[in-house]
Short mmCIF file of C-alpha atoms (C1' of nucleotides) in Angstrom, two decimals:
data_model
loop_
_atom_site.label_atom_id
_atom_site.label_comp_id
_atom_site.label_asym_id
_atom_site.label_seq_id
_atom_site.Cartn_x
_atom_site.Cartn_y
_atom_site.Cartn_z
CA UNK A 1104 -14.46 -19.23 -4.98
CA UNK A 1105 -13.29 -15.75 -4.48
CA UNK A 1106 -14.40 -15.03 -0.96
CA UNK A 1107 -13.91 -11.55 0.34
CA UNK A 1108 -15.35 -8.26 1.32
CA UNK A 1109 -16.99 -9.94 4.25
CA UNK A 1110 -14.28 -8.57 6.41
CA UNK A 1111 -14.35 -4.87 6.14
CA UNK A 1112 -12.05 -2.89 8.34
CA UNK A 1113 -14.83 -0.89 9.88
CA UNK A 1114 -13.58 2.49 8.88
CA UNK A 1115 -14.87 5.00 6.40
CA UNK A 1116 -11.40 5.87 5.24
CA UNK A 1117 -9.46 5.98 2.03
CA UNK A 1118 -6.60 3.86 3.26
CA UNK A 1119 -9.03 1.33 4.62
CA UNK A 1120 -10.81 1.10 1.27
CA UNK A 1121 -7.51 0.76 -0.52
CA UNK A 1122 -6.42 -2.04 1.77
CA UNK A 1123 -9.72 -3.79 1.36
CA UNK A 1124 -9.35 -3.73 -2.41
CA UNK A 1125 -5.67 -4.34 -3.04
CA UNK A 1126 -4.49 -5.43 0.39
CA UNK A 1127 -4.83 -9.13 -0.30
CA UNK A 1128 -1.66 -11.03 -0.67
CA UNK A 1129 -0.24 -10.83 -4.19
CA UNK A 1130 -2.84 -8.31 -5.35
CA UNK A 1131 -0.57 -5.31 -5.42
CA UNK A 1132 2.16 -7.22 -7.19
CA UNK A 1133 -0.26 -8.15 -9.92
CA UNK A 1134 -1.20 -4.51 -10.25
CA UNK A 1135 2.44 -3.56 -10.35
CA UNK A 1136 3.14 -5.87 -13.26
CA UNK A 1137 0.06 -4.71 -15.12
CA UNK A 1138 1.17 -1.11 -14.75
CA UNK A 1139 3.68 -1.77 -17.49
CA UNK A 1140 1.12 -2.96 -19.96
CA UNK A 1141 -1.32 -5.77 -20.54
CA UNK A 1142 -0.14 -9.21 -19.56
CA UNK A 1143 -1.29 -12.71 -20.13
CA UNK A 1144 -2.07 -15.15 -17.40
CA UNK A 1145 1.13 -17.03 -18.02
CA UNK A 1146 3.15 -13.82 -18.05
CA UNK A 1147 1.84 -12.93 -14.62
CA UNK A 1148 2.44 -16.38 -13.32
CA UNK A 1149 5.98 -16.34 -14.60
CA UNK A 1150 6.69 -12.98 -13.05
CA UNK A 1151 5.30 -14.12 -9.72
CA UNK A 1152 6.88 -17.53 -9.41
CA UNK A 1153 5.64 -18.19 -5.92
CA UNK A 1154 1.99 -17.51 -6.56
CA UNK A 1155 -0.23 -20.58 -6.75
CA UNK A 1156 -2.31 -20.69 -9.88
CA UNK A 1157 -5.61 -20.70 -8.06
CA UNK A 1158 -4.63 -17.64 -6.07
CA UNK A 1159 -3.68 -15.82 -9.22
CA UNK A 1160 -7.03 -16.78 -10.63
CA UNK A 1161 -8.85 -15.61 -7.50
CA UNK A 1162 -7.02 -12.31 -7.38
CA UNK A 1163 -7.71 -11.57 -10.99
CA UNK A 1164 -11.36 -12.26 -10.41
CA UNK A 1165 -11.46 -10.04 -7.34
CA UNK A 1166 -9.60 -7.26 -9.06
CA UNK A 1167 -12.05 -7.43 -11.92
CA UNK A 1168 -15.00 -7.23 -9.55
CA UNK A 1169 -13.41 -4.21 -7.94
CA UNK A 1170 -13.09 -2.58 -11.33
CA UNK A 1171 -9.32 -2.46 -11.15
CA UNK A 1172 -8.55 -5.02 -13.83
CA UNK A 1173 -10.35 -6.08 -16.95
CA UNK A 1174 -9.77 -8.61 -19.65
CA UNK A 1175 -8.29 -7.70 -22.95
CA UNK A 1176 -10.95 -8.77 -25.41
CA UNK A 1177 -8.57 -9.38 -28.23
CA UNK A 1178 -6.05 -11.49 -26.38
CA UNK A 1179 -6.69 -14.92 -24.93
CA UNK A 1180 -5.92 -14.76 -21.21
CA UNK A 1181 -4.96 -11.13 -21.46
CA UNK A 1182 -5.49 -8.71 -18.60
CA UNK A 1183 -4.99 -5.02 -18.25
CA UNK A 1184 -5.68 -2.28 -15.76
CA UNK A 1185 -8.74 -0.12 -16.01
CA UNK A 1186 -8.25 3.62 -15.61
CA UNK A 1187 -9.23 3.11 -12.01
CA UNK A 1188 -6.52 0.51 -11.61
CA UNK A 1189 -3.98 2.67 -13.36
CA UNK A 1190 -4.75 5.36 -10.82
CA UNK A 1191 -2.92 3.17 -8.34
CA UNK A 1192 0.36 4.01 -9.96
CA UNK A 1193 1.36 6.83 -7.61
CA UNK A 1194 0.67 4.63 -4.62
CA UNK A 1195 2.58 1.70 -6.07
CA UNK A 1196 5.56 3.87 -6.92
CA UNK A 1197 5.53 5.44 -3.46
CA UNK A 1198 5.60 1.99 -1.89
CA UNK A 1199 8.36 1.01 -4.29
CA UNK A 1200 10.46 3.98 -3.24
CA UNK A 1201 10.02 3.07 0.39
CA UNK A 1202 10.82 -0.55 -0.27
CA UNK A 1203 13.87 0.17 -2.38
CA UNK A 1204 15.56 2.06 0.39
CA UNK A 1205 15.77 -1.08 2.47
CA UNK A 1206 15.91 -3.96 0.08
CA UNK A 1207 18.89 -5.53 1.73
CA UNK A 1208 20.37 -8.70 0.39
CA UNK A 1209 18.29 -10.86 -1.92
CA UNK A 1210 16.77 -13.95 -0.40
CA UNK A 1211 17.82 -17.35 -1.68
CA UNK A 1212 15.28 -17.68 -4.42
CA UNK A 1213 14.34 -14.09 -4.97
CA UNK A 1214 14.22 -13.09 -8.58
CA UNK A 1215 14.29 -9.88 -10.54
CA UNK A 1216 11.96 -9.63 -13.50
CA UNK A 1217 11.77 -7.02 -16.19
CA UNK A 1218 8.64 -5.61 -14.55
CA UNK A 1219 10.38 -5.42 -11.19
CA UNK A 1220 13.26 -3.60 -12.79
CA UNK A 1221 10.97 -1.26 -14.68
CA UNK A 1222 9.11 -0.42 -11.49
CA UNK A 1223 12.34 0.41 -9.73
CA UNK A 1224 13.34 2.73 -12.51
CA UNK A 1225 10.02 4.48 -12.72
CA UNK A 1226 9.96 4.91 -8.96
CA UNK A 1227 13.44 6.35 -8.92
CA UNK A 1228 13.03 8.52 -11.96
CA UNK A 1229 13.46 12.25 -11.33
CA UNK A 1230 11.99 14.20 -14.22
CA UNK A 1231 13.34 17.54 -13.05
CA UNK A 1232 16.91 16.28 -12.95
CA UNK A 1233 16.51 14.38 -16.19
CA UNK A 1234 15.26 17.39 -18.09
CA UNK A 1235 18.59 19.10 -17.66
CA UNK A 1236 20.53 16.19 -19.13
CA UNK A 1237 21.06 15.09 -22.73
CA UNK A 1238 18.86 12.32 -24.12
CA UNK A 1239 20.25 8.99 -23.09
CA UNK A 1240 19.37 5.34 -23.40
CA UNK A 1241 20.21 3.14 -20.47
CA UNK A 1242 20.30 -0.58 -20.99
CA UNK A 1243 20.27 -2.41 -17.68
CA UNK A 1244 20.99 -6.03 -16.93
CA UNK A 1245 20.13 -6.87 -13.36
CA UNK A 1246 19.77 -10.34 -11.98
CA UNK A 1247 18.75 -11.91 -15.23
CA UNK A 1248 16.30 -9.22 -16.27
CA UNK A 1249 17.04 -6.66 -18.91
CA UNK A 1250 15.29 -3.45 -19.83
CA UNK A 1251 16.06 -0.43 -21.87
CA UNK A 1252 15.18 2.93 -20.37
CA UNK A 1253 15.20 5.84 -22.73
CA UNK A 1254 15.24 9.27 -21.18
CA UNK A 1255 14.46 12.23 -23.38
CA UNK A 1256 13.91 15.47 -21.57
CA UNK A 1257 11.63 14.73 -18.63
CA UNK A 1258 10.16 11.66 -20.32
CA UNK A 1259 11.02 8.09 -19.45
CA UNK A 1260 10.22 5.13 -21.67
CA UNK A 1261 11.00 1.60 -20.67
CA UNK A 1262 10.93 -1.47 -22.84
CA UNK A 1263 12.07 -4.99 -22.06
CA UNK A 1264 15.01 -6.18 -24.09
CA UNK A 1265 17.18 -9.16 -24.65
CA UNK A 1266 16.36 -12.83 -24.46
CA UNK A 1267 13.00 -13.49 -22.93
CA UNK A 1268 11.48 -10.28 -24.13
CA UNK A 1269 8.74 -10.64 -26.66
CA UNK A 1270 8.94 -8.44 -29.71
CA UNK A 1271 7.68 -5.02 -28.79
CA UNK A 1272 4.73 -4.11 -30.96
CA UNK A 1273 4.06 -0.73 -32.45
CA UNK A 1274 6.16 1.67 -30.49
CA UNK A 1275 4.45 4.93 -31.20
CA UNK A 1276 7.59 7.03 -31.23
CA UNK A 1277 10.29 4.97 -32.83
CA UNK A 1278 12.20 8.11 -33.52
CA UNK A 1279 15.89 7.56 -33.67
CA UNK A 1280 17.30 6.59 -30.27
CA UNK A 1281 19.59 9.02 -28.47
CA UNK A 1282 23.20 8.81 -29.48
CA UNK A 1283 24.25 8.56 -25.84
CA UNK A 1284 23.95 5.00 -24.61
CA UNK A 1285 25.00 3.38 -21.39
CA UNK A 1286 24.76 -0.33 -20.85
CA UNK A 1287 25.17 -1.63 -17.33
CA UNK A 1288 25.38 -5.00 -15.68
CA UNK A 1289 24.99 -5.24 -11.94
CA UNK A 1290 23.98 -7.64 -9.23
CA UNK A 1291 20.59 -6.79 -7.73
CA UNK A 1292 21.83 -5.39 -4.42
CA UNK A 1293 24.48 -3.37 -6.16
CA UNK A 1294 21.89 -1.93 -8.45
CA UNK A 1295 19.63 -1.09 -5.53
CA UNK A 1296 22.53 0.62 -3.84
CA UNK A 1297 23.23 2.56 -6.97
CA UNK A 1298 19.72 3.96 -6.88
CA UNK A 1299 19.71 4.90 -3.24
CA UNK A 1300 23.35 5.75 -2.69
CA UNK A 1301 24.20 9.33 -2.02
CA UNK A 1302 25.92 9.47 -5.36
CA UNK A 1303 29.18 10.84 -4.11
CA UNK A 1304 31.04 9.35 -1.21
CA UNK A 1305 29.39 6.23 0.08
CA UNK A 1306 27.67 5.48 -3.20
CA UNK A 1307 31.05 5.10 -4.82
CA UNK A 1308 31.28 1.59 -3.46
CA UNK A 1309 28.37 0.55 -5.63
CA UNK A 1310 29.66 2.39 -8.65
CA UNK A 1311 32.82 0.33 -8.55
CA UNK A 1312 30.82 -2.86 -8.67
CA UNK A 1313 28.78 -2.22 -11.76
CA UNK A 1314 30.08 -3.31 -15.12
CA UNK A 1315 29.87 -0.82 -17.93
CA UNK A 1316 29.21 -2.97 -20.99
CA UNK A 1317 28.85 -0.07 -23.36
CA UNK A 1318 29.02 3.67 -23.25
CA UNK A 1319 31.25 6.07 -21.44
CA UNK A 1320 31.75 5.22 -17.76
CA UNK A 1321 31.18 8.85 -16.90
CA UNK A 1322 27.56 8.33 -17.92
CA UNK A 1323 27.06 6.33 -14.74
CA UNK A 1324 26.90 9.55 -12.83
CA UNK A 1325 24.31 10.77 -15.27
CA UNK A 1326 22.33 7.65 -14.49
CA UNK A 1327 22.48 8.14 -10.75
CA UNK A 1328 21.37 11.70 -11.13
CA UNK A 1329 18.45 10.67 -13.28
CA UNK A 1330 17.40 7.78 -11.09
CA UNK A 1331 17.53 8.22 -7.38
CA UNK A 1332 15.58 7.47 -4.24
CA UNK A 1333 16.23 8.82 -0.78
CA UNK A 1334 17.75 6.29 1.52
CA UNK A 1335 15.83 5.77 4.74
CA UNK A 1336 17.28 2.78 6.46
CA UNK A 1337 15.24 0.81 8.97
CA UNK A 1338 16.02 2.26 12.36
CA UNK A 1339 19.73 2.67 12.52
CA UNK A 1340 18.49 3.72 15.94
CA UNK A 1341 21.13 6.36 16.06
CA UNK A 1342 19.20 9.53 16.38
CA UNK A 1343 17.12 10.92 19.14
CA UNK A 1344 13.41 11.53 18.90
CA UNK A 1345 11.71 14.79 19.48
CA UNK A 1346 10.50 13.64 22.85
CA UNK A 1347 7.84 16.30 23.05
CA UNK A 1348 5.75 14.64 20.38
CA UNK A 1349 2.16 14.77 21.45
CA UNK A 1350 0.51 11.63 22.71
CA UNK A 1351 -3.00 12.69 21.95
CA UNK B 883 3.07 -15.66 18.43
CA UNK B 884 3.95 -13.30 15.71
CA UNK B 885 4.58 -15.64 12.88
CA UNK B 886 5.70 -14.15 9.62
CA UNK B 887 8.47 -13.52 7.20
CA UNK B 888 8.44 -17.21 6.45
CA UNK B 889 6.40 -16.42 3.44
CA UNK B 890 8.42 -14.11 1.32
CA UNK B 891 7.06 -13.17 -2.05
CA UNK B 892 10.11 -14.36 -3.90
CA UNK B 893 10.96 -11.10 -5.54
CA UNK B 894 13.81 -8.70 -5.04
CA UNK B 895 11.56 -5.72 -5.42
CA UNK B 896 10.63 -2.62 -3.50
CA UNK B 897 6.91 -3.22 -3.64
CA UNK B 898 7.40 -6.79 -2.54
CA UNK B 899 9.47 -5.67 0.45
CA UNK B 900 6.88 -3.06 1.34
CA UNK B 901 4.09 -5.61 1.20
CA UNK B 902 6.08 -8.04 3.28
CA UNK B 903 6.56 -5.41 5.96
CA UNK B 904 3.30 -3.51 6.08
CA UNK B 905 1.07 -5.71 3.98
CA UNK B 906 -0.35 -7.62 6.90
CA UNK B 907 -3.91 -6.87 7.71
CA UNK B 908 -4.27 -3.81 9.96
CA UNK B 909 -0.60 -2.91 9.76
CA UNK B 910 -0.98 0.03 7.43
CA UNK B 911 -3.90 1.40 9.41
CA UNK B 912 -1.77 1.39 12.52
CA UNK B 913 0.91 3.26 10.65
CA UNK B 914 -1.66 5.71 9.37
CA UNK B 915 -2.83 6.57 12.87
CA UNK B 916 0.72 6.89 14.13
CA UNK B 917 1.52 9.29 11.35
CA UNK B 918 -0.36 11.93 13.28
CA UNK B 919 1.71 11.53 16.40
CA UNK B 920 2.45 9.03 19.10
CA UNK B 921 -0.48 6.99 20.32
CA UNK B 922 -1.15 4.76 23.23
CA UNK B 923 -2.25 1.18 22.88
CA UNK B 924 -5.74 2.08 23.92
CA UNK B 925 -5.86 4.98 21.48
CA UNK B 926 -5.00 2.68 18.63
CA UNK B 927 -7.50 0.12 19.73
CA UNK B 928 -10.21 2.73 19.93
CA UNK B 929 -9.41 4.06 16.50
CA UNK B 930 -9.50 0.55 15.05
CA UNK B 931 -12.62 -0.84 16.63
CA UNK B 932 -12.61 -4.09 14.72
CA UNK B 933 -9.06 -5.09 15.52
CA UNK B 934 -8.69 -7.88 18.07
CA UNK B 935 -6.39 -6.96 20.89
CA UNK B 936 -3.98 -9.77 20.27
CA UNK B 937 -3.66 -8.80 16.64
CA UNK B 938 -2.90 -5.25 17.58
CA UNK B 939 -0.30 -6.57 19.94
CA UNK B 940 1.17 -8.84 17.26
CA UNK B 941 1.28 -6.10 14.67
CA UNK B 942 2.97 -3.68 16.99
CA UNK B 943 5.56 -6.30 17.75
CA UNK B 944 6.16 -7.01 14.08
CA UNK B 945 6.32 -3.34 13.22
CA UNK B 946 8.88 -2.86 15.94
CA UNK B 947 10.97 -5.72 14.66
CA UNK B 948 10.83 -4.20 11.22
CA UNK B 949 12.08 -0.92 12.63
CA UNK B 950 8.94 0.92 11.66
CA UNK B 951 7.53 1.53 15.13
CA UNK B 952 9.15 2.00 18.49
CA UNK B 953 7.91 2.53 21.99
CA UNK B 954 7.85 5.92 23.53
CA UNK B 955 10.03 5.54 26.59
CA UNK B 956 8.32 8.24 28.58
CA UNK B 957 4.76 7.13 28.02
CA UNK B 958 3.25 3.91 29.28
CA UNK B 959 1.92 1.99 26.33
CA UNK B 960 3.01 4.70 23.95
CA UNK B 961 4.06 3.96 20.39
CA UNK B 962 5.44 6.14 17.68
CA UNK B 963 6.90 5.80 14.23
CA UNK B 964 10.61 5.67 13.67
CA UNK B 965 12.00 7.85 10.88
CA UNK B 966 11.83 4.76 8.73
CA UNK B 967 8.16 4.37 9.55
CA UNK B 968 7.47 8.02 8.96
CA UNK B 969 8.96 7.59 5.51
CA UNK B 970 5.82 5.65 4.68
CA UNK B 971 3.81 8.83 4.70
CA UNK B 972 3.92 9.46 0.95
CA UNK B 973 2.77 5.94 0.26
CA UNK B 974 -0.01 6.12 2.82
CA UNK B 975 -1.25 9.41 1.46
CA UNK B 976 -1.13 8.11 -2.09
CA UNK B 977 -3.25 5.14 -1.08
CA UNK B 978 -5.58 7.46 0.76
CA UNK B 979 -6.06 9.57 -2.33
CA UNK B 980 -6.86 6.53 -4.37
CA UNK B 981 -9.24 5.22 -1.73
CA UNK B 982 -11.03 8.52 -1.24
CA UNK B 983 -12.05 8.71 -4.85
CA UNK B 984 -14.23 5.65 -4.44
CA UNK B 985 -15.30 5.56 -0.84
CA UNK B 986 -18.95 5.08 -1.69
CA UNK B 987 -21.51 4.83 1.04
CA UNK B 988 -20.36 4.00 4.55
CA UNK B 989 -20.96 0.46 5.68
CA UNK B 990 -23.26 -0.19 8.59
CA UNK B 991 -20.74 0.07 11.34
CA UNK B 992 -18.04 2.08 9.66
CA UNK B 993 -16.73 4.90 11.74
CA UNK B 994 -14.78 8.06 11.16
CA UNK B 995 -12.10 8.93 13.66
CA UNK B 996 -10.08 12.09 14.05
CA UNK B 997 -7.08 10.29 12.56
CA UNK B 998 -9.11 9.14 9.59
CA UNK B 999 -10.30 12.67 9.03
CA UNK B 1000 -6.83 14.09 9.42
CA UNK B 1001 -5.47 11.61 6.88
CA UNK B 1002 -8.14 12.58 4.38
CA UNK B 1003 -7.27 16.22 4.78
CA UNK B 1004 -3.55 15.71 4.48
CA UNK B 1005 -4.04 13.53 1.42
CA UNK B 1006 -6.27 16.09 -0.23
CA UNK B 1007 -4.21 19.11 0.73
CA UNK B 1008 -2.84 21.09 -2.20
CA UNK B 1009 -0.05 23.36 -1.00
CA UNK B 1010 0.25 25.23 -4.27
CA UNK B 1011 -3.40 26.22 -4.27
CA UNK B 1012 -3.38 26.99 -0.58
CA UNK B 1013 -0.44 29.32 -0.82
CA UNK B 1014 -2.47 31.71 -2.92
CA UNK B 1015 -5.28 31.92 -0.35
CA UNK B 1016 -5.56 33.84 2.91
CA UNK B 1017 -4.79 32.02 6.16
CA UNK B 1018 -7.85 30.10 7.24
CA UNK B 1019 -8.86 27.74 9.97
CA UNK B 1020 -11.25 24.98 9.03
CA UNK B 1021 -13.10 23.19 11.78
CA UNK B 1022 -14.63 19.98 10.49
CA UNK B 1023 -17.21 17.75 12.09
CA UNK B 1024 -17.62 14.54 10.15
CA UNK B 1025 -19.34 11.46 11.41
CA UNK B 1026 -18.61 12.11 15.05
CA UNK B 1027 -15.00 13.11 14.59
CA UNK B 1028 -13.79 16.66 14.75
CA UNK B 1029 -10.54 18.26 13.76
CA UNK B 1030 -9.26 21.71 13.19
CA UNK B 1031 -7.14 22.29 10.13
CA UNK B 1032 -5.23 25.51 10.00
CA UNK B 1033 -3.86 26.54 6.67
CA UNK B 1034 -1.29 29.29 6.55
CA UNK B 1035 0.43 29.75 3.27
CA UNK B 1036 1.39 26.31 2.03
CA UNK B 1037 1.44 24.87 5.51
CA UNK B 1038 -1.25 22.65 6.98
CA UNK B 1039 -1.61 21.93 10.67
CA UNK B 1040 -4.22 19.61 12.02
CA UNK B 1041 -5.27 19.17 15.62
CA UNK B 1042 -8.14 17.18 17.04
CA UNK B 1043 -10.79 19.24 18.73
CA UNK B 1044 -14.00 18.93 20.62
CA UNK B 1045 -15.15 16.23 23.00
CA UNK B 1046 -12.96 13.18 22.97
CA UNK B 1047 -9.84 15.08 22.10
CA UNK B 1048 -7.17 15.13 24.74
CA UNK B 1049 -5.65 18.48 25.58
CA UNK B 1050 -3.07 19.27 22.96
CA UNK B 1051 0.32 19.72 24.57
CA UNK B 1052 2.86 22.32 23.65
CA UNK B 1053 1.85 23.52 20.24
CA UNK B 1054 5.06 25.04 19.00
CA UNK B 1055 3.45 27.82 17.05
CA UNK B 1056 0.50 29.01 19.04
CA UNK B 1057 0.59 32.24 17.15
CA UNK B 1058 -2.76 33.88 16.87
CA UNK B 1059 -5.11 31.82 14.70
CA UNK B 1060 -6.19 33.23 11.35
CA UNK B 1061 -9.12 35.56 11.48
CA UNK B 1062 -10.86 33.60 8.75
CA UNK B 1063 -12.65 30.60 10.17
CA UNK B 1064 -14.98 28.11 8.60
CA UNK B 1065 -16.75 25.48 10.62
CA UNK B 1066 -18.45 22.67 8.74
CA UNK B 1067 -20.65 19.76 9.63
CA UNK B 1068 -21.19 17.03 7.07
CA UNK B 1069 -22.09 13.39 6.80
CA UNK B 1070 -19.09 11.24 5.82
CA UNK B 1071 -20.10 10.55 2.22
CA UNK B 1072 -20.99 14.17 1.71
CA UNK B 1073 -17.61 15.18 3.00
CA UNK B 1074 -15.88 12.69 0.75
CA UNK B 1075 -17.83 14.06 -2.19
CA UNK B 1076 -16.80 17.53 -1.22
CA UNK B 1077 -13.15 16.54 -1.49
CA UNK B 1078 -13.42 14.76 -4.80
CA UNK B 1079 -16.20 16.72 -6.46
CA UNK B 1080 -15.26 18.79 -9.44
CA UNK B 1081 -15.93 21.88 -7.40
CA UNK B 1082 -18.25 23.53 -9.85
CA UNK B 1083 -21.17 21.73 -11.42
CA UNK B 1084 -21.59 18.26 -10.03
CA UNK B 1085 -19.88 19.09 -6.78
CA UNK B 1086 -22.60 21.57 -6.02
CA UNK B 1087 -24.81 18.76 -4.82
CA UNK B 1088 -22.41 18.10 -1.96
CA UNK B 1089 -21.98 21.73 -1.16
CA UNK B 1090 -25.69 22.05 -0.56
CA UNK B 1091 -25.59 19.26 1.97
CA UNK B 1092 -22.90 20.57 4.26
CA UNK B 1093 -23.87 22.75 7.17
CA UNK B 1094 -21.90 25.88 7.72
CA UNK B 1095 -21.80 26.26 11.49
CA UNK B 1096 -19.57 29.29 11.49
CA UNK B 1097 -17.86 31.50 8.98
CA UNK B 1098 -18.90 32.85 5.65
CA UNK B 1099 -20.48 30.25 3.35
CA UNK B 1100 -18.35 31.54 0.53
CA UNK B 1101 -15.36 30.06 2.34
CA UNK B 1102 -16.59 26.63 1.36
CA UNK B 1103 -15.22 27.20 -2.08
CA UNK B 1104 -11.93 28.18 -0.51
CA UNK B 1105 -11.98 24.87 1.28
CA UNK B 1106 -12.63 22.83 -1.83
CA UNK B 1107 -9.83 24.60 -3.60
CA UNK B 1108 -7.44 23.92 -0.75
CA UNK B 1109 -8.45 20.30 -0.32
CA UNK B 1110 -9.08 18.25 -3.39
CA UNK B 1111 -8.43 14.84 -4.87
CA UNK B 1112 -9.02 13.74 -8.42
CA UNK B 1113 -12.04 11.55 -8.81
CA UNK B 1114 -11.31 8.24 -10.50
CA UNK B 1115 -14.37 6.12 -10.18
CA UNK B 1116 -14.12 2.34 -10.36
CA UNK B 1117 -14.74 1.40 -13.97
CA UNK B 1118 -17.67 3.41 -15.15
CA UNK B 1119 -16.78 1.17 -18.08
CA UNK B 1120 -17.69 3.94 -20.41
CA UNK B 1121 -14.54 4.54 -22.33
CA UNK B 1122 -12.68 2.47 -24.79
CA UNK B 1123 -9.20 1.16 -24.29
CA UNK B 1124 -6.28 1.80 -26.48
CA UNK B 1125 -6.54 -1.64 -27.98
CA UNK B 1126 -3.01 -1.56 -29.27
CA UNK B 1127 -1.58 -1.82 -25.80
CA UNK B 1128 1.28 -4.22 -25.86
CA UNK B 1129 0.86 -7.65 -24.43
CA UNK B 1130 4.50 -8.29 -23.88
"C1'" DC C 170 -5.31 0.40 31.69
"C1'" DG C 171 -1.80 -2.09 29.03
"C1'" DG C 172 -1.11 -6.29 27.09
"C1'" DG C 173 -0.31 -11.37 27.16
"C1'" DA C 174 -2.48 -16.23 26.87
"C1'" DT C 175 -5.86 -19.52 25.18
"C1'" DC C 176 -9.35 -21.57 22.37
"C1'" DC C 177 -11.50 -22.22 18.11
"C1'" DC C 178 -13.15 -21.56 13.66
"C1'" DA C 179 -12.77 -20.59 9.08
"C1'" DA C 180 -10.50 -18.07 5.66
"C1'" DG C 181 -6.69 -17.67 3.09
"C1'" DC C 182 -3.37 -20.07 1.11
"C1'" DG C 183 -0.50 -23.44 -1.19
"C1'" DA C 184 0.24 -27.92 -3.85
"C1'" DT C 185 -1.42 -30.94 -6.95
"C1'" DA C 186 -4.39 -32.77 -10.18
"C1'" DC C 187 -7.44 -32.12 -13.76
"C1'" DT C 188 -10.10 -29.99 -17.79
"C1'" DG C 189 -11.51 -27.02 -21.99
"C1'" DC D 676 -2.23 -22.16 -22.47
"C1'" DA D 677 -5.74 -20.69 -19.26
"C1'" DG D 678 -7.67 -21.68 -16.03
"C1'" DT D 679 -10.98 -24.88 -12.44
"C1'" DA D 680 -11.54 -28.36 -8.76
"C1'" DT D 681 -10.23 -30.56 -4.66
"C1'" DC D 682 -7.86 -31.10 -0.44
"C1'" DG D 683 -5.35 -30.31 3.58
"C1'" DC D 684 -3.29 -27.24 6.42
"C1'" DT D 685 -1.55 -23.36 8.36
"C1'" DT D 686 -2.51 -19.10 10.61
"C1'" DG D 687 -4.87 -15.15 10.95
"C1'" DG D 688 -8.13 -13.32 13.64
"C1'" DG D 689 -12.23 -12.98 16.69
"C1'" DA D 690 -13.92 -13.69 21.53
"C1'" DT D 691 -12.98 -14.26 26.07
"C1'" DC D 692 -10.42 -14.50 29.91
"C1'" DC D 693 -6.53 -13.49 32.55
"C1'" DC D 694 -2.42 -11.20 34.55
"C1'" DG D 695 0.65 -7.03 35.82
#
DNA sequence: CGGGATCCCAAGCGATACTG
DNA sequence: CAGTATCGCTTGGGATCCCG
C-alpha cells in the first residue's frame, strides 16, 4: 500500500510541499522520464533499472493521487504527466543543471538512457545563443543511448534514434531537416565535460575525446555554444568566504 | 551514523546526482534556510521544528561531505553554504514556485518562518516588472513571521524584522529606505493566494482579506505585480490531453 | 547552547514470487 | 506485459538522555 503524507514537514512552504510530493525516492526520476512524453510501465522500469517493481507501482500511484501523473486511457500501462506535473519541468531542469556540473566519473553500473540524455540537453540548451546559429541537427551517442537534437532558431526538438528507439509517431513538423548535421560519439563523462567545459581552454581536453562520426568537426564548437551549463564544482575549497555574512 | 551513498540510483544523470546529494529528507529545507545567510544549529532547528536533532546533525554532516555546506569558522555552531551549495538556489526557487501554486490550507501545526517567507518572496519576485515600479519597501507579517522586502529597481533585498529577529549586522547599503512603504498582515493561505492569484478578478478575494497596516492600499496592486507566480493547480482534471502524445 | 549517543519502532525499500 | 502480494530487513527518524 502506498503509505505517505502522514509525515508532513511541518512548514507552510512551497519547497516543503514540493518535497512532500516529489521528494520520495525515485519520484523525481519518474517525472523526469515522463517529461519527454508518455511512457509505459515497462519503459519506466527499463529506464530506471534499479527501481523495484513494487516501488515503481507505489510511486505511480502516489503521483496520480497528487495529480502529477495520470494514465493514458488509450495505452495499456501508459502514463503521462498532467499539466500540474509538467509544471515541474523548470525545477527538474534546474536540478539537472546543478547535477551536471558535478557528475564526476560514472559508477560501476550507472547507465545513460535516451531520457537521461534528452534531459541533459534540454537543461543545457541556451535558446538565446542558439537563435544566432544556423539550423543544425545533432545526433548524439553517449553511453549506449542515442538521441537526435534538432535546433532551429531558439527551438529544440529531441527524438530518440537508433536501435532501441521505437518508431516515432506523428511528428507534427516533419519539415525537411537542417542541412547541417553533426553526429557525435562520446563517453558519458566526456560528454558531461563537453557541456560544462568553458569551451575554450580547459574544455579542449573534452573536445579531443569526442568522435565526430558525421559532419564538420568545426560544428562541435557550435554544439558547445548551443548547449552549455555553468560549472560549479563541489567545494574546490580554494576561495575565501565573505566572512561578514550575517548570522541572523 | 550518517549512512548513505550506498544506494546510488544507477544513472549517470544530473537529476540523479542532485537527488543523491540533496534528496534526503530535510536536506533541501536546510539548504533553503541557509540560502538566506549563515545560520546556527539552533536557528536551523527552530526553523525546522519537526526535525529530530540527530537528523539535523546527520544532514549537516552529509551536506558538508558533499561540499554543499561548511562551518563558519568564526561562529560557534554556524553553518553556511559553499558556492557549490549556493548554486542550488535556482533549483530551490523553481521548486518553491511549483509548491506555492498548490499550497492549499495549512496543516494543523504547520508554521511559517522568516526564511520560509523570504523564500516565497524571492521565488515570486519578478525583476522585469519591478524595474518599472518606484522603489518600495514591503513589510509582511504572515503567520507569525515578519520580513521586510525592499525593492529598488530590479533588486530585491529581504531582511527579517520584528520580534524574534536578531539585529541585522552591517547592511552594506543602508542608504535611505524608499519613501513608499506598504505593511501587510495576512493569514498564510491568503498570502499564498495573493502571490498566485491572477491579480484582477479572482485574486480580488485575497486582496480583501489582507490587512493594510501602513501605506496606501493601492500599493497592494504594486505588490502583486512585483511578486507573482503562475498558478498551476493539481489536476483540475478539466482539460483534455493531446491524445496523440507519443508513447515511445 | 551545540551536538553526540542510544533505543526503538515502523516506514520505506528491495528481492522474489505470483497473478490477470 | 502490467502490475500485486508477501516477506524480511535495513535505516531513517522520533524521543530522550547525555556530554562538552
